[in-house]
mmCIF file of C-alpha atoms in Angstrom:
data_model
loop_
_atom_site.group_PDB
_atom_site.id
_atom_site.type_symbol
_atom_site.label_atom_id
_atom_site.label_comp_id
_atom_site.label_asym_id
_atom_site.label_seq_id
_atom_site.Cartn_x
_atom_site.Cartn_y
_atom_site.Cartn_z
ATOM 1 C CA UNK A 1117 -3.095 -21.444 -18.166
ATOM 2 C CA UNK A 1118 -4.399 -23.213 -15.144
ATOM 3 C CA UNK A 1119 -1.032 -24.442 -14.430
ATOM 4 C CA UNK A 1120 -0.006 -20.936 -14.091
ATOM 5 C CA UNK A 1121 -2.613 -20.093 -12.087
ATOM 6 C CA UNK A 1122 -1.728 -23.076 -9.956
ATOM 7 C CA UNK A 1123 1.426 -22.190 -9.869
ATOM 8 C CA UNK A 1124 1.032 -18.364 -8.768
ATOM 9 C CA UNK A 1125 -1.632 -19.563 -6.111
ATOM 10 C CA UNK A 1126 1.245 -21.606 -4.873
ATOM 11 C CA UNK A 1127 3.877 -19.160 -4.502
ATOM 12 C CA UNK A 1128 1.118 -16.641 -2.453
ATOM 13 C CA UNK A 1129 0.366 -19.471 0.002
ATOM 14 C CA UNK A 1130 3.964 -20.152 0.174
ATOM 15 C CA UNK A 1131 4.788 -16.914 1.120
ATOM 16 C CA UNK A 1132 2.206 -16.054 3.595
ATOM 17 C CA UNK A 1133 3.446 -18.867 5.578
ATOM 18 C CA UNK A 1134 7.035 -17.836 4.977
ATOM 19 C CA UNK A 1135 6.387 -14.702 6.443
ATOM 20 C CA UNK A 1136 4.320 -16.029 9.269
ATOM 21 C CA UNK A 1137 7.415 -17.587 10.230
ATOM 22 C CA UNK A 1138 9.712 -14.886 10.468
ATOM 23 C CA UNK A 1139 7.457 -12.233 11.103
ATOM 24 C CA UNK A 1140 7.386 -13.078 14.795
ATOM 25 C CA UNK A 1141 11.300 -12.650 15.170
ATOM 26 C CA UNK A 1142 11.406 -9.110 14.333
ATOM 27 C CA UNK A 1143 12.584 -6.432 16.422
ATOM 28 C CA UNK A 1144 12.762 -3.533 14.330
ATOM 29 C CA UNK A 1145 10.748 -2.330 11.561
ATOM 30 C CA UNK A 1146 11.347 -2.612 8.486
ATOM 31 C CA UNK A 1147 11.020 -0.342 5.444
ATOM 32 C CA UNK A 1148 12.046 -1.144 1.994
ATOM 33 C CA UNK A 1149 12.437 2.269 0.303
ATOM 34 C CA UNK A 1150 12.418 1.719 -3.496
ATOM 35 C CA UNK A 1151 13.542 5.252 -5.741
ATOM 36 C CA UNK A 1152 11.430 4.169 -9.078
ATOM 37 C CA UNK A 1153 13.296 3.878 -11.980
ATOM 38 C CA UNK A 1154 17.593 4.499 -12.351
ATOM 39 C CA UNK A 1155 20.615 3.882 -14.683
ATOM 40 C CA UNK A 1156 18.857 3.533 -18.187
ATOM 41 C CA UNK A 1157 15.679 3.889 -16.679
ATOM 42 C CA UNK A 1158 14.953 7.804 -16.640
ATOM 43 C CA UNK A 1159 11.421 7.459 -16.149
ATOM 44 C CA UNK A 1160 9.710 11.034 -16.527
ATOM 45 C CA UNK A 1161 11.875 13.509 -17.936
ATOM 46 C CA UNK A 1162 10.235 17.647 -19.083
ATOM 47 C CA UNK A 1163 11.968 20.596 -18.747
ATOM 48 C CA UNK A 1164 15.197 19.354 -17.438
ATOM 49 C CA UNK A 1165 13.283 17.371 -14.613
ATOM 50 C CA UNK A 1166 14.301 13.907 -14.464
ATOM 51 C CA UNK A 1167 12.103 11.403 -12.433
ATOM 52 C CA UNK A 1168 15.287 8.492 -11.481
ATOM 53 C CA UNK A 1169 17.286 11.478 -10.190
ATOM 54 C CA UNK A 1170 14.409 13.368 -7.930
ATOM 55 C CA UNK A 1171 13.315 10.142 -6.890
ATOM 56 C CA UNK A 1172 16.529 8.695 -5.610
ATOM 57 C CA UNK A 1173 17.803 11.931 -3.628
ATOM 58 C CA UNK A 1174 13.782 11.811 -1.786
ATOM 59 C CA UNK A 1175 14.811 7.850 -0.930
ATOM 60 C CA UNK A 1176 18.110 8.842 0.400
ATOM 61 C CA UNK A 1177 16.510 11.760 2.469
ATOM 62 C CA UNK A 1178 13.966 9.361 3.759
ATOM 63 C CA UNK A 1179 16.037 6.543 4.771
ATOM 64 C CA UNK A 1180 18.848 9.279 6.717
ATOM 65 C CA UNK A 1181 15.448 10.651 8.905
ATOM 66 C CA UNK A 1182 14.399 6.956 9.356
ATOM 67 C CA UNK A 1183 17.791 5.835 10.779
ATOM 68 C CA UNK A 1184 17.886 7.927 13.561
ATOM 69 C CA UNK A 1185 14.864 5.823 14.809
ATOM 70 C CA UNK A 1186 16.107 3.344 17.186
ATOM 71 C CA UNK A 1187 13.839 0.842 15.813
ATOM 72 C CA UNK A 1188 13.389 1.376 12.347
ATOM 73 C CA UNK A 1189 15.407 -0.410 9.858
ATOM 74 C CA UNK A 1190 16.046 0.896 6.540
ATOM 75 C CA UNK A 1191 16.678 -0.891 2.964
ATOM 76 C CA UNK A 1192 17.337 0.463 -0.400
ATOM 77 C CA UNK A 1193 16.513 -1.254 -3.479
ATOM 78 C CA UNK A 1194 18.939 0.862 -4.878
ATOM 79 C CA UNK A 1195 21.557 4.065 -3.288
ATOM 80 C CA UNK A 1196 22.503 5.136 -6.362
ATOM 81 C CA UNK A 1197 22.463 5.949 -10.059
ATOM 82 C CA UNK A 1198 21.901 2.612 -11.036
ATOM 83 C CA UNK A 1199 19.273 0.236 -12.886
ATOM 84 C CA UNK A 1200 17.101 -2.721 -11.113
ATOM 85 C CA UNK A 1201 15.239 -4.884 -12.948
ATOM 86 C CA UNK A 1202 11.582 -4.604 -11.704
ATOM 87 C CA UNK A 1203 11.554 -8.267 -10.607
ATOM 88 C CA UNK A 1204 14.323 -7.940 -8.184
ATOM 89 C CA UNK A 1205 12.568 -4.844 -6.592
ATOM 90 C CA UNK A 1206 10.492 -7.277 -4.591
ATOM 91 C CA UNK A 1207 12.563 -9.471 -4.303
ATOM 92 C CA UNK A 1208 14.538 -7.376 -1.937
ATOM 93 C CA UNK A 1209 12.242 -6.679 0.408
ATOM 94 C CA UNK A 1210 10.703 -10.695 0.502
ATOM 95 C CA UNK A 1211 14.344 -11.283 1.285
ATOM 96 C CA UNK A 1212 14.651 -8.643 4.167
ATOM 97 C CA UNK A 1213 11.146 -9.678 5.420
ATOM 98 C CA UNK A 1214 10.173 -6.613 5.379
ATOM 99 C CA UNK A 1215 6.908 -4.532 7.499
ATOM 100 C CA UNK A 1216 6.602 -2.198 4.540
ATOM 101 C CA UNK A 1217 7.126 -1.251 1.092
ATOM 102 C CA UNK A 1218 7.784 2.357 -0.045
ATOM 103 C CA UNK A 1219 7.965 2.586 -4.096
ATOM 104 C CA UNK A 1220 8.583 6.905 -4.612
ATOM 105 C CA UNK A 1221 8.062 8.169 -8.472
ATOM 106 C CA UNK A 1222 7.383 11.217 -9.691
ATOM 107 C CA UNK A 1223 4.111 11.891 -12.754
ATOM 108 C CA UNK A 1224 3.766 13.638 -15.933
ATOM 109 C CA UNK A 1225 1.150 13.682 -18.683
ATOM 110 C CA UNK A 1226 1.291 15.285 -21.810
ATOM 111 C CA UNK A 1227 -1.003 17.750 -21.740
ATOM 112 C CA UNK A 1228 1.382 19.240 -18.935
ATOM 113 C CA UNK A 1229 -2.224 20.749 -16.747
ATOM 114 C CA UNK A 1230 -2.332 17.895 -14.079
ATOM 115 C CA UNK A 1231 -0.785 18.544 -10.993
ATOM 116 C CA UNK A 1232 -0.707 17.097 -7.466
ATOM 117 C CA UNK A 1233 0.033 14.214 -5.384
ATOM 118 C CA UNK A 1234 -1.469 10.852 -5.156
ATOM 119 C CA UNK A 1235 -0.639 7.486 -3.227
ATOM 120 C CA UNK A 1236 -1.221 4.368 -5.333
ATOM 121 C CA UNK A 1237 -2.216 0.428 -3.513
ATOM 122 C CA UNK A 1238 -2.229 -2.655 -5.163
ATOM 123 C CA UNK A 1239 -5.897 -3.008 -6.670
ATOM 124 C CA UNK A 1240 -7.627 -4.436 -9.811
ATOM 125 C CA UNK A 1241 -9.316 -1.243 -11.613
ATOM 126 C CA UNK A 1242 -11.127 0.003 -13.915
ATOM 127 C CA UNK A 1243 -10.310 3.537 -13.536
ATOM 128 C CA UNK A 1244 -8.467 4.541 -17.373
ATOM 129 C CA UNK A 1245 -6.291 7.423 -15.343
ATOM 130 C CA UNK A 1246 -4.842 4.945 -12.949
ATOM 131 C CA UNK A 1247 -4.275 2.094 -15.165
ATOM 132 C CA UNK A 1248 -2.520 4.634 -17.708
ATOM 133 C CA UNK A 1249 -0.042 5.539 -13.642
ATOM 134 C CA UNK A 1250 0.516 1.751 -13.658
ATOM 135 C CA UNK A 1251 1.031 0.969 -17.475
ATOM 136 C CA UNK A 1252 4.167 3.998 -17.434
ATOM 137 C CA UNK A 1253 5.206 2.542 -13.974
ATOM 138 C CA UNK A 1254 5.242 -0.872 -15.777
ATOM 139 C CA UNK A 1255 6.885 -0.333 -18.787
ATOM 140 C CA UNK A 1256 10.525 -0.519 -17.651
ATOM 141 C CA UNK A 1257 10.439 -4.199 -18.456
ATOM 142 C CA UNK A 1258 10.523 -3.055 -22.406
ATOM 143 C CA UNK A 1259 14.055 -1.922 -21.225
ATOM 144 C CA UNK A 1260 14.887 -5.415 -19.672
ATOM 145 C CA UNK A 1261 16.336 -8.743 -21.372
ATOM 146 C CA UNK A 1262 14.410 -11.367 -19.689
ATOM 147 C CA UNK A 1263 10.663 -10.785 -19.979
ATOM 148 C CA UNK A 1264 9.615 -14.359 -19.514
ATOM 149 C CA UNK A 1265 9.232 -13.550 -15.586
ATOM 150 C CA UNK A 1266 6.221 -11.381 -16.230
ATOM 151 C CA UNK A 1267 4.364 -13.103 -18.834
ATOM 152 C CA UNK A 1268 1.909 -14.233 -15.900
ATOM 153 C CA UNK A 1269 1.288 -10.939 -15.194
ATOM 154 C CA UNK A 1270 -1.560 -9.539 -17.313
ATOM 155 C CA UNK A 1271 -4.900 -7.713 -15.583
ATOM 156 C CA UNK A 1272 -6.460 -8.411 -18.335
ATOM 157 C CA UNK A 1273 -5.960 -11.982 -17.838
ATOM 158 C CA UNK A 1274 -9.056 -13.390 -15.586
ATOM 159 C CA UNK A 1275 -6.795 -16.272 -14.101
ATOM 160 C CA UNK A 1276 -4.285 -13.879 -13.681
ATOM 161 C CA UNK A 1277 -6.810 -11.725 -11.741
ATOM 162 C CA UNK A 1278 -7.338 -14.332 -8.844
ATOM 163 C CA UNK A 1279 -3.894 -14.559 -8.013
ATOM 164 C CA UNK A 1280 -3.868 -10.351 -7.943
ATOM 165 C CA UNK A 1281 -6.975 -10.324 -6.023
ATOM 166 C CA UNK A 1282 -5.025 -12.699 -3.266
ATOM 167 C CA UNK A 1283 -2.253 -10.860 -2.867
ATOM 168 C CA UNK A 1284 -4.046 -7.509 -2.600
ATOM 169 C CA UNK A 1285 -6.728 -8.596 -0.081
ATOM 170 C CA UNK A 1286 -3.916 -9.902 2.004
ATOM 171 C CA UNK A 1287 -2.136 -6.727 2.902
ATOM 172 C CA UNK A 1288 -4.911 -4.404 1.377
ATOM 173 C CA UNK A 1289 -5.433 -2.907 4.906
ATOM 174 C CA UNK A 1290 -2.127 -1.863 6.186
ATOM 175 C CA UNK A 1291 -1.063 -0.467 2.770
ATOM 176 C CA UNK A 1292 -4.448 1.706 2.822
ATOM 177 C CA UNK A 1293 -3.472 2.730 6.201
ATOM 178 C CA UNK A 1294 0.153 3.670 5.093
ATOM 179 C CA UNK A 1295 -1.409 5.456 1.601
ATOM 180 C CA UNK A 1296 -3.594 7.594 3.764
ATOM 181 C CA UNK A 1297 -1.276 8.465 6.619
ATOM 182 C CA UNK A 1298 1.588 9.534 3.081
ATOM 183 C CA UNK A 1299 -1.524 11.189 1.249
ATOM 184 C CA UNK A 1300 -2.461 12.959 4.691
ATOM 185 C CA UNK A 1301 0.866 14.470 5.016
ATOM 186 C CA UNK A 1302 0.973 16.079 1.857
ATOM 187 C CA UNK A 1303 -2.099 17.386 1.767
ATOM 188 C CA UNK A 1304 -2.459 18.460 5.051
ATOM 189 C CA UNK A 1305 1.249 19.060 6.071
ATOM 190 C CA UNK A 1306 2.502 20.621 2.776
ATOM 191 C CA UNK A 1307 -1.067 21.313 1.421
ATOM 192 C CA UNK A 1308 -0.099 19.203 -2.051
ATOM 193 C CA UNK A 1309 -3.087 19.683 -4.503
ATOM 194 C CA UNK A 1310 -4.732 16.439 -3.073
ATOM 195 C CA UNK A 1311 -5.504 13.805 -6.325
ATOM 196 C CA UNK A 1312 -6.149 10.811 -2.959
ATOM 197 C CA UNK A 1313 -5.830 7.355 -2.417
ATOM 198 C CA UNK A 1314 -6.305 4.750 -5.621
ATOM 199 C CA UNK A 1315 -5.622 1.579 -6.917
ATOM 200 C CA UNK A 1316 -4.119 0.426 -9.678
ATOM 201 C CA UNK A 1317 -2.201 -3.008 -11.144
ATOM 202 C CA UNK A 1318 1.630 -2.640 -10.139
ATOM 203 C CA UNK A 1319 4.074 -5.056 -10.868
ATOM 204 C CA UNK A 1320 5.855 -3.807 -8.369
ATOM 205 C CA UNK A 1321 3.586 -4.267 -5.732
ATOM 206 C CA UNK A 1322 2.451 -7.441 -7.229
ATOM 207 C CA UNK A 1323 5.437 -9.251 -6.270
ATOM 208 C CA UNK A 1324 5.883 -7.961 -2.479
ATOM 209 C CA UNK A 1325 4.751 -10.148 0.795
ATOM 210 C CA UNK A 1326 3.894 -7.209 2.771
ATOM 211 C CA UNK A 1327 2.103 -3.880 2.761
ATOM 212 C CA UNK A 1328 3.300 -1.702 0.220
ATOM 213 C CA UNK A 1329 2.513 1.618 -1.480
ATOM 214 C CA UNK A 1330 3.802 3.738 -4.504
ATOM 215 C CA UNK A 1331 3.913 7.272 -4.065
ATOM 216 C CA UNK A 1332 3.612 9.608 -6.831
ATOM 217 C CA UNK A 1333 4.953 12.878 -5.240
ATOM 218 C CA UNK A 1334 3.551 15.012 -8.030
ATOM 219 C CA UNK A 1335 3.755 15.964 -11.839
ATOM 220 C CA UNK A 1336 7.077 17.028 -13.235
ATOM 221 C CA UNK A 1337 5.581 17.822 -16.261
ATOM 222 C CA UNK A 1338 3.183 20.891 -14.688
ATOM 223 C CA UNK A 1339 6.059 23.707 -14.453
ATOM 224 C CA UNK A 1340 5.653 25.152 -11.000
ATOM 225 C CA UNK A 1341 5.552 21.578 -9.492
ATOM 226 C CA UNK A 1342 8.307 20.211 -11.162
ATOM 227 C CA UNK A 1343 10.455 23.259 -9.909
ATOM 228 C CA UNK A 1344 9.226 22.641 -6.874
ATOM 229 C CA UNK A 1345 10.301 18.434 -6.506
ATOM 230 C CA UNK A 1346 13.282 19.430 -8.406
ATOM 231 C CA UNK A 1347 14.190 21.972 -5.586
ATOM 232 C CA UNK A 1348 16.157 21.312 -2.502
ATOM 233 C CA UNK A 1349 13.036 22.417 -0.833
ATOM 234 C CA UNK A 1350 10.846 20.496 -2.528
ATOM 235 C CA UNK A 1351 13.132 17.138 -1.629
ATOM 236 C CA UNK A 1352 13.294 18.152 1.563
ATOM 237 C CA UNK A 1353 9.877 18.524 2.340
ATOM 238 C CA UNK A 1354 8.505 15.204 0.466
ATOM 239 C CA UNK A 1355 11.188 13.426 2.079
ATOM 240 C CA UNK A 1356 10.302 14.951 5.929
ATOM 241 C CA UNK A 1357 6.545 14.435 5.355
ATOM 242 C CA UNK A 1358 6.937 10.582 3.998
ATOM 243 C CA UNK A 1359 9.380 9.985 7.058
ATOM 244 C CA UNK A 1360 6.789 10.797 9.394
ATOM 245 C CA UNK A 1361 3.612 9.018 7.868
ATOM 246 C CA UNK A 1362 5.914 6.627 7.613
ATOM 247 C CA UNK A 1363 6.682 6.648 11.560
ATOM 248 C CA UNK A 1364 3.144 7.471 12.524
ATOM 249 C CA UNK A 1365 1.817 4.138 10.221
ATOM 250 C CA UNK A 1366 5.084 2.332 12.439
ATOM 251 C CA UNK A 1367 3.354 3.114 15.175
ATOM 252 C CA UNK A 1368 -0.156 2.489 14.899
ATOM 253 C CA UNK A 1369 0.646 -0.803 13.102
ATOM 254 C CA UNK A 1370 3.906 -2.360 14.670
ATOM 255 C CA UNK A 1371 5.080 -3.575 18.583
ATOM 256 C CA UNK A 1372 8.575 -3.186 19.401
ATOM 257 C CA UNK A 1373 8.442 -7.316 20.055
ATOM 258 C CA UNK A 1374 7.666 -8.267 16.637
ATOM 259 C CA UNK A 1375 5.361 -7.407 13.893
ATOM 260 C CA UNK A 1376 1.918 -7.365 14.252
ATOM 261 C CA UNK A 1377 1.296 -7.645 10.577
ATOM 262 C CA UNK A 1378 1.874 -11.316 10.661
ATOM 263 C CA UNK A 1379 -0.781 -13.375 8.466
ATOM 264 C CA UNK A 1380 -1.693 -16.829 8.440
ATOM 265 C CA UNK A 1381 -2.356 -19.042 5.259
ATOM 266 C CA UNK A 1382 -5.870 -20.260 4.714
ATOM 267 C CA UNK A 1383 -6.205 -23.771 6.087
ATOM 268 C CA UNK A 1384 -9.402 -25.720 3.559
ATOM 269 C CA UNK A 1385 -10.581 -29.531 3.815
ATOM 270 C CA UNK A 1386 -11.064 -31.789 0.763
ATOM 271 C CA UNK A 1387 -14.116 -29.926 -0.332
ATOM 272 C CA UNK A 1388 -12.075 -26.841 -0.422
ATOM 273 C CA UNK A 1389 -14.644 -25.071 2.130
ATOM 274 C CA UNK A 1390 -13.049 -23.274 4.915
ATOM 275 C CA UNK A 1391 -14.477 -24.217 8.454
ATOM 276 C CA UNK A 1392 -15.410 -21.384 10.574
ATOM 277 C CA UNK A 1393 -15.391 -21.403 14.522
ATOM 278 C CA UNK A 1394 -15.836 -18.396 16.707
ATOM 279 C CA UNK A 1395 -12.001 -16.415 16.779
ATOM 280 C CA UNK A 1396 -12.423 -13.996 19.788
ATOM 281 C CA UNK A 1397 -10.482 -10.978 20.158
ATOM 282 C CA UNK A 1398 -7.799 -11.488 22.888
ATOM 283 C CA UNK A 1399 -7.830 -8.747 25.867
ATOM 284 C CA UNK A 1400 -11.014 -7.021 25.214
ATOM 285 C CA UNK A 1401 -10.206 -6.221 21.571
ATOM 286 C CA UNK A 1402 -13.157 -5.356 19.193
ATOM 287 C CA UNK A 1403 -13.820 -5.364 15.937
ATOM 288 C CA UNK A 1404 -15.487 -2.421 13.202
ATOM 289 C CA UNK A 1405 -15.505 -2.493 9.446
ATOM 290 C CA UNK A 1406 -14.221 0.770 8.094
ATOM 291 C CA UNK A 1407 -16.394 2.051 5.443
ATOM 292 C CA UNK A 1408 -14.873 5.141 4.304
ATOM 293 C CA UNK A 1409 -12.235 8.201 5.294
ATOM 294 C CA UNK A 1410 -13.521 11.815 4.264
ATOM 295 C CA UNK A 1411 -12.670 15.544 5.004
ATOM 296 C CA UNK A 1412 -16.594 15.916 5.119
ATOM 297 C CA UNK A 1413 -18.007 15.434 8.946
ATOM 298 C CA UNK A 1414 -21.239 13.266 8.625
ATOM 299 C CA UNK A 1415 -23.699 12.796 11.102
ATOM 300 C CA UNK A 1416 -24.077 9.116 12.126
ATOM 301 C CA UNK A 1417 -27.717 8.463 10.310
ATOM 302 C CA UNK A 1418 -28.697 5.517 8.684
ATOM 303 C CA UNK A 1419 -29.746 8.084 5.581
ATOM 304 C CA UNK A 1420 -25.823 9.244 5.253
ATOM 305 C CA UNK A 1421 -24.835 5.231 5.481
ATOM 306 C CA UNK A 1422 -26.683 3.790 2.380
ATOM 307 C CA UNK A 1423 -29.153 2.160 5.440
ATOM 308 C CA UNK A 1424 -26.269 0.788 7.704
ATOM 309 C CA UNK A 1425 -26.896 1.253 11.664
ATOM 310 C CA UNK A 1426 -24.303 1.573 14.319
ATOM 311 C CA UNK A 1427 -22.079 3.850 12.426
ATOM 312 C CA UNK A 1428 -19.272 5.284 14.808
ATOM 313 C CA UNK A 1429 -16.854 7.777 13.356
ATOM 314 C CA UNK A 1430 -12.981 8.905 14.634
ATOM 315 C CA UNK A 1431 -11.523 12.375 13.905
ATOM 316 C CA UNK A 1432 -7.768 12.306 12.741
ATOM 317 C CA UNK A 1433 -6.636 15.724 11.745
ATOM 318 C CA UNK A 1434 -8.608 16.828 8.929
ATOM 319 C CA UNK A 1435 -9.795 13.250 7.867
ATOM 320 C CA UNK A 1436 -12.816 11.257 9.791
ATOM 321 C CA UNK A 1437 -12.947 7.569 9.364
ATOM 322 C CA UNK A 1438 -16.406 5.824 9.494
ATOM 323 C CA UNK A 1439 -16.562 2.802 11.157
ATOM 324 C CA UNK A 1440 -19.408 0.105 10.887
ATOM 325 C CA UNK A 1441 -20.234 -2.616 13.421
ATOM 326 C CA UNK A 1442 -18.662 -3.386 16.989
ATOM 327 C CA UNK A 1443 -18.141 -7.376 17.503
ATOM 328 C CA UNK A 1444 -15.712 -9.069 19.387
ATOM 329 C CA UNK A 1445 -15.785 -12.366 17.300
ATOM 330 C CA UNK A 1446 -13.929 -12.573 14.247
ATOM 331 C CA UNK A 1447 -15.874 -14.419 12.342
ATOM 332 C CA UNK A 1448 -19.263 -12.284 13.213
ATOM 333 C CA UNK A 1449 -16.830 -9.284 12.207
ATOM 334 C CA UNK A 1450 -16.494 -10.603 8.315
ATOM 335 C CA UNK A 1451 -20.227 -10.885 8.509
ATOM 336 C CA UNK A 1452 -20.478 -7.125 8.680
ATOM 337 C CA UNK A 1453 -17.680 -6.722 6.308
ATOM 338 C CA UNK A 1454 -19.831 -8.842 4.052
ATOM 339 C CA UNK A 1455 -22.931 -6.618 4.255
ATOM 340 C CA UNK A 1456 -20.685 -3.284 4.145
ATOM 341 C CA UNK A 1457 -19.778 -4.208 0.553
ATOM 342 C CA UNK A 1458 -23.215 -6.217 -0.419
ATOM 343 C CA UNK A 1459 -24.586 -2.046 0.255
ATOM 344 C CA UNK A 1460 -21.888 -0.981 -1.855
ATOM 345 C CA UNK A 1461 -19.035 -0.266 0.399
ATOM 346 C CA UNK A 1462 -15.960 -2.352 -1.741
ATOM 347 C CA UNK A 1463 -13.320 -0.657 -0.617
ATOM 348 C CA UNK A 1464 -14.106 -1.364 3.309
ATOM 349 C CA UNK A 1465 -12.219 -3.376 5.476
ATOM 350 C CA UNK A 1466 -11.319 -4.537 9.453
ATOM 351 C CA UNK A 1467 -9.815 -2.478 11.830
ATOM 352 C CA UNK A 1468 -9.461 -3.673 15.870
ATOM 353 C CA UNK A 1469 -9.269 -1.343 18.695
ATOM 354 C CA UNK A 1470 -8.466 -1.905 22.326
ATOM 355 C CA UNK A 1471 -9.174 0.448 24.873
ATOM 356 C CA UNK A 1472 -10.233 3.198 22.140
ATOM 357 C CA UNK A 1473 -6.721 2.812 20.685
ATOM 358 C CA UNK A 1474 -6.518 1.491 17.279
ATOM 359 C CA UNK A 1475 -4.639 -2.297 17.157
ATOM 360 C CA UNK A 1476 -3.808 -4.415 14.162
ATOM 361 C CA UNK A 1477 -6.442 -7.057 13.139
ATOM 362 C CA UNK A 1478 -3.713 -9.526 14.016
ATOM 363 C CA UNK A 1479 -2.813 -8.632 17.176
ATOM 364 C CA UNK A 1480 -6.281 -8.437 17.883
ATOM 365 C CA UNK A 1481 -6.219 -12.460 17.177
ATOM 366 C CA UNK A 1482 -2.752 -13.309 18.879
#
């Protein structure tokens, strides 16, 4: 089992470097758009509604708004009607060195009541609903012939949850960002029943070296909404409102000279303890830990912040983000990250602005 681990803890370092290395060439961005499910695969399927067949003609509607961006380049794991192993899903988009991942699926449930739309991030929970999402979404491999790829992969496993835990700390920022900025635009834009932003164990997202999210547009199995993602309309306007999240994330996250999602591989000494020395923000960049994003408008207090000071907040439609901390040094930022989650915050994370305008943490650093 350690040798597994060892081996898994390999392949993540090798990849962040890989990507550090090719990030930087980049001139367009790149979205992998991955229709769940196809061929043999039918995923959901109630009333006539069939998950591989919705999901592929949102993908296709997607990628054809996506290409008439100048800078935006678009892959398919698959164009049509056809299976993919869930392995070679990620393996696409490592290949293609990819900005972003875009898995689209449609729910169900049996009790046919739940309804609504929810964007999924890798995570490690504990949350029965959202493991029950990523067991369905993971079952394909019962329909595959080699299954010796993913015997590594078990949550359950506590080795197996270090290696998880690396990958989705990596890119656990940008894919948040992306998750809101999809979830946003349904709720807001086409005022989907709003079920939020979760985590939950995907192979799928497992395997990528880069942001990614899976979308679940909504529950085929609740009547009116699976006549509605079976529609025309329905396509249409999933398709239109994940094209522009997915342009408005391109934007806020990615310079037309390269990515600015590039990360670095931890560098550690023969004691295996990381040396820390002070990692300014370039151009008058600074730092803030984001706590939390709500529709509710909070005043700044300590009270409303389980005790935290210098809370700032940042209206974005509908949704306000709450921000803790302003530092320009790196290092002094992860401090307050630190004591963000020691008050109960787990979910928070960096963010960098320059000149009021939101910045990657990375470019921040460049």
């Amino acid at each position: 089992m350690k040798g597994d681990i060892k081996k898994m803890l390999g392949l993540f370092l090798f990849i962040m470097v890989f990507t550090t290395g090719y990030g930087q060439g980049s001139q367009k961005f790149k979205v992998v758009l991955d229709a769940g499910h196809g061929g043999k695969d039918y995923g959901a399927s109630y009333g006539g509604y069939i998950e591989k067949n919705i999901v592929l003609d949102v993908a296709l509607k997607v990628g054809k708004i996506l290409e008439k961006e100048s800078d935006i380049e678009v892959i398919y794991t698959r164009k049509t009607d056809v299976f993919i192993e869930l392995k070679d899903r990620p393996m696409i988009a490592n290949k293609a060195d990819a900005n972003l991942f875009v898995s689209i699926h449609c729910n169900a449930e049996a009790k046919r009541t739940a309804h609504g739309a929810e964007t999924f991030i890798m995570g490690l929970t504990k949350n029965a609903s959202n493991l029950e999402v990523a067991k369905k979404e993971n079952a394909v491999v019962d329909l595959e012939d080699n299954k010796e790829v993913y015997k590594n992969f078990d949550p359950n496993n506590p080795e197996t949850l270090i290696a998880i835990k690396l990958m989705q700390e990596a890119y656990r920022q940008e894919s948040f960002e992306a998750a809101v900025a999809v979830q946003q635009g349904f709720t807001s834009g086409l005022k989907r029943n709003d079920r939020g932003v979760k985590d939950a164990p995907f192979w799928v997202l497992h395997g990528i070296a880069m942001p990614g999210i899976l979308i679940e547009m909504g529950f085929i199995s609740y009547k009116s909404e699976g006549a509605y993602l079976n529609s025309d309309k329905g396509k249409k306007d999933m398709a239109e409102s994940i094209a522009k999240s997915i342009i408005k994330y391109k934007k806020e996250h990615f310079s037309s000279g390269g990515s600015s999602l590039v990360k670095t591989a931890p560098k550690s000494n023969d004691n295996d303890s990381v040396k820390t020395t002070p990692q300014p923000a370039k151009n008058g960049a600074v730092f803030k830990v984001q706590i939390s994003a709500s529709t509710t408008d909070l005043a700044t207090t300590p009270s409303n912040f389980k005790g935290l000071n210098n809370i700032s907040k940042l209206k974005d439609g509908k949704m306000v983000r709450y921000y803790y901390g302003e530092v320009s040094d790196y290092n002094e930022a992860k401090n307050l990250l630190s004591e963000a989650k020691d008050k109960g915050y787990k979910d928070a994370f960096l963010v960098a602005f320059k000149d009021g305008k939101k910045i990657s943490v990375s470019e921040a650093l460049k």
